[in-house]
Every structure is written in structure tokens, then in C-alpha cells.
């Protein structure tokens, strides 16, 4: 189901496609998800959140040099977004009815990502406000690149953005102050 929501968004995800994605008929889908599409979307967000935590956020909390952990986060993002071929659910589930249903979960996801990057930036020696600005720039760059890659049907946009980010790690920025 996550692929359907990532590909089609909440409004565009048809029950037929969602049922097909889990190998059920529509009636069985409603038995499994009695609260309908809203419940399906919430469960998909939770599943994607767990994967994001493992692949993108956790590497930043591992022991080791800041630059190496940042590089692991970028590699995790590359894998998580299938090298720029997968849309971000923050984008596809933030509009219309889905935006109202999942606003709090989406807001928390961005906050966790930004906070983890801010902590990494501070660990690299950036002052708190500069670390937050750096963290926001990283998230904006990745999310913006995903939108452009999807809209332009060109995942290379995402790859180039990650490459640029890898050249501007927090410790390099802190060393240049």
C-alpha cells in the first residue's frame, strides 16, 4: 500500500489499487481496515516512519565521526527514496483531506529529521541557530529535489542534490567559520 500512496497520493489512491497491493478484494480490505482509507493511510505513514527511522535517522545517532554519520544518512536517504525514484509521503500525503488527517504526523516527522540533523550539526561544532539553519537546508534540499525529480521525471536531480549535500557536511561548515 505504501507504494500506492507514494505514487498516487491519498486522493489518487483507488481502493482497487490498494486492495490489489495487499492481495485482497475490496470487501476484505474493509474488513482488515474498518476505518477505510484513513486507517490505511495512517498505517502506511507508521510503516514508512519506522523505515525512515532505521534507514535515515538512526545512522546519525551511531558512534563515529560526524561526517561519516552524515554520509550514512545521505546513503540511507538515497536508499529510502530509491535513488530519487520514489516520492516522499510528506509531499504526497500533505495535500487536501490527507493533509488534514495526517498533519500532526507529518509535522512530527519533519521535526524529528530536523532535530536529528541539528544535533549532528551541533556535535560538529555549529552554534545552535546555525545548526538548525543547516539542518533545515538539508531537509529542504532533499525534499525539494524529490519534488523536482518527480515533476521533471528525472531522478538525477535528487542524486545531484545528495552529492552537493555530501560536500557541505556540518563539520566542514563548522571548520570554515
Coordinates of C-alpha atoms in Angstrom, one line a residue:
X1 CA 0.0 0.0 0.0
X2 CA 2.8 2.4 0.7
X3 CA 3.9 2.3 -2.9
X4 CA 0.3 3.2 -4.0
X5 CA 0.1 6.2 -1.6
X6 CA 3.6 7.3 -2.6
X7 CA 2.8 7.1 -6.3
X8 CA -0.8 8.3 -6.4
X9 CA -1.2 10.4 -3.2
X10 CA -4.1 10.0 -0.9
X11 CA -6.8 11.2 -3.2
X12 CA -5.4 9.4 -6.2
X13 CA -5.0 6.0 -4.4
X14 CA -8.0 4.0 -5.5
X15 CA -9.5 1.2 -3.4
X16 CA -8.9 -1.2 -6.2
X17 CA -5.2 -0.3 -6.4
X18 CA -4.9 -0.5 -2.6
X19 CA -6.7 -3.9 -2.5
X20 CA -4.5 -5.2 -5.3
X21 CA -1.4 -4.0 -3.5
X22 CA -2.2 -6.2 -0.5
X23 CA -3.7 -9.0 -2.5
X24 CA -7.2 -8.6 -1.1
X25 CA -10.6 -7.9 -2.6
X26 CA -12.3 -4.6 -1.7
X27 CA -14.6 -6.2 0.8
X28 CA -11.7 -8.0 2.5
X29 CA -9.8 -4.7 2.5
X30 CA -12.6 -3.1 4.5
X31 CA -12.6 -6.0 7.0
X32 CA -8.9 -5.5 7.6
X33 CA -9.2 -1.7 7.7
X34 CA -12.7 -0.9 9.1
X35 CA -11.9 2.8 9.2
X36 CA -11.3 2.7 5.5
X37 CA -8.7 4.7 3.6
X38 CA -7.9 7.0 6.5
X39 CA -6.8 4.0 8.6
X40 CA -4.8 2.6 5.6
X41 CA -3.0 5.9 5.2
X42 CA -2.2 6.1 8.9
X43 CA -0.8 2.6 8.9
X44 CA 1.2 3.4 5.8
X45 CA 2.6 6.5 7.5
X46 CA 3.6 4.5 10.6
X47 CA 5.3 1.8 8.4
X48 CA 7.2 4.4 6.4
X49 CA 8.1 6.2 9.6
X50 CA 9.7 3.1 11.0
X51 CA 11.7 2.5 7.8
X52 CA 12.8 6.2 7.7
X53 CA 13.9 5.9 11.3
X54 CA 16.0 2.8 10.5
X55 CA 17.5 3.9 7.2
X56 CA 17.8 7.7 7.6
X57 CA 17.7 8.9 11.2
X58 CA 19.4 6.0 13.1
X59 CA 22.7 6.4 11.3
X60 CA 23.1 9.9 12.6
X61 CA 23.0 8.6 16.2
X62 CA 25.6 5.9 15.7
X63 CA 29.1 6.3 17.2
X64 CA 31.7 7.7 14.9
X65 CA 32.8 10.8 13.1
X66 CA 30.1 13.4 12.2
X67 CA 31.0 13.4 8.5
X68 CA 30.7 9.6 8.3
X69 CA 27.3 9.6 10.1
X70 CA 26.1 12.4 7.8
X71 CA 27.3 10.4 4.8
X72 CA 25.4 7.3 6.1
X73 CA 22.3 9.5 6.5
X74 CA 22.6 10.6 2.9
X75 CA 23.1 7.0 1.7
X76 CA 20.1 6.0 3.8
X77 CA 18.0 8.7 2.1
X78 CA 19.2 7.6 -1.3
X79 CA 18.1 4.0 -0.5
X80 CA 14.8 5.1 1.2
X81 CA 13.8 7.2 -1.8
X82 CA 15.0 4.5 -4.3
X83 CA 17.7 6.8 -5.7
X84 CA 15.2 9.6 -6.3
X85 CA 12.5 7.4 -8.0
X86 CA 10.1 7.3 -5.0
X87 CA 8.1 10.3 -4.0
X88 CA 8.1 11.4 -0.4
X89 CA 4.9 10.8 1.6
X90 CA 5.5 14.2 3.2
X91 CA 4.7 15.6 -0.2
X92 CA 2.0 13.1 -1.5
X93 CA 0.1 13.0 1.8
X94 CA 0.2 16.7 2.8
X95 CA -2.5 18.0 0.4
X96 CA -6.3 18.1 0.7
X97 CA -8.0 15.7 3.0
X98 CA -4.8 13.7 3.7
X99 CA -3.1 16.9 4.9
X100 CA -5.9 17.5 7.4
X101 CA -5.9 13.8 8.5
X102 CA -2.1 13.4 8.9
X103 CA -0.8 17.0 9.5
X104 CA 0.4 16.2 13.0
X105 CA 2.2 13.0 12.0
X106 CA 3.8 14.8 9.0
X107 CA 4.8 17.7 11.2
X108 CA 6.4 15.4 13.7
X109 CA 8.3 13.5 11.0
X110 CA 9.9 16.8 9.8
X111 CA 10.6 17.8 13.3
X112 CA 12.4 14.5 14.1
X113 CA 14.5 14.8 11.0
X114 CA 15.4 18.4 11.6
X115 CA 16.2 17.8 15.2
X116 CA 18.5 14.8 14.4
X117 CA 20.3 16.9 11.9
X118 CA 20.5 19.9 14.3
X119 CA 22.1 17.6 16.9
X120 CA 24.6 16.4 14.4
X121 CA 25.4 20.0 13.4
X122 CA 25.9 21.0 17.0
X123 CA 28.1 18.0 17.6
X124 CA 30.2 19.1 14.6
X125 CA 30.7 22.5 16.3
X126 CA 28.0 24.7 14.8
X127 CA 26.2 27.0 17.3
X128 CA 22.5 26.1 17.9
X129 CA 20.9 28.6 15.5
X130 CA 23.4 27.8 12.7
X131 CA 23.0 24.1 13.3
X132 CA 19.2 24.5 12.9
X133 CA 19.6 26.5 9.8
X134 CA 22.0 23.9 8.3
X135 CA 19.5 21.1 9.3
X136 CA 16.6 22.9 7.6
X137 CA 18.7 23.5 4.5
X138 CA 19.5 19.8 4.3
X139 CA 15.8 18.8 4.6
X140 CA 14.7 21.5 2.2
X141 CA 17.3 20.4 -0.4
X142 CA 16.3 16.7 -0.2
X143 CA 12.6 17.3 -0.2
X144 CA 12.8 19.9 -2.9
X145 CA 15.0 17.6 -5.1
X146 CA 12.4 14.8 -4.7
X147 CA 9.6 17.1 -5.9
X148 CA 11.6 18.3 -8.8
X149 CA 12.7 14.8 -9.7
X150 CA 9.1 13.6 -9.7
X151 CA 7.8 16.6 -11.6
X152 CA 10.6 16.5 -14.1
X153 CA 10.7 12.7 -14.3
X154 CA 14.4 13.0 -13.7
X155 CA 15.8 11.2 -10.6
X156 CA 19.3 12.6 -11.4
X157 CA 18.1 15.9 -9.8
X158 CA 17.9 14.0 -6.5
X159 CA 21.2 12.4 -7.0
X160 CA 22.9 15.7 -7.7
X161 CA 21.3 17.3 -4.7
X162 CA 22.7 14.5 -2.4
X163 CA 26.1 14.9 -4.0
X164 CA 26.1 18.7 -3.2
X165 CA 24.9 18.0 0.3
X166 CA 27.8 15.5 0.8
X167 CA 30.2 18.3 0.0
X168 CA 28.7 20.6 2.7
X169 CA 28.7 18.4 5.8
X170 CA 28.3 20.1 9.2
X171 CA 31.9 19.6 10.3
X172 CA 33.1 21.2 7.0
X173 CA 30.8 24.2 7.6
X174 CA 31.9 24.4 11.3
X175 CA 35.6 24.3 10.2
X176 CA 35.0 27.2 7.8
X177 CA 33.6 29.7 10.4

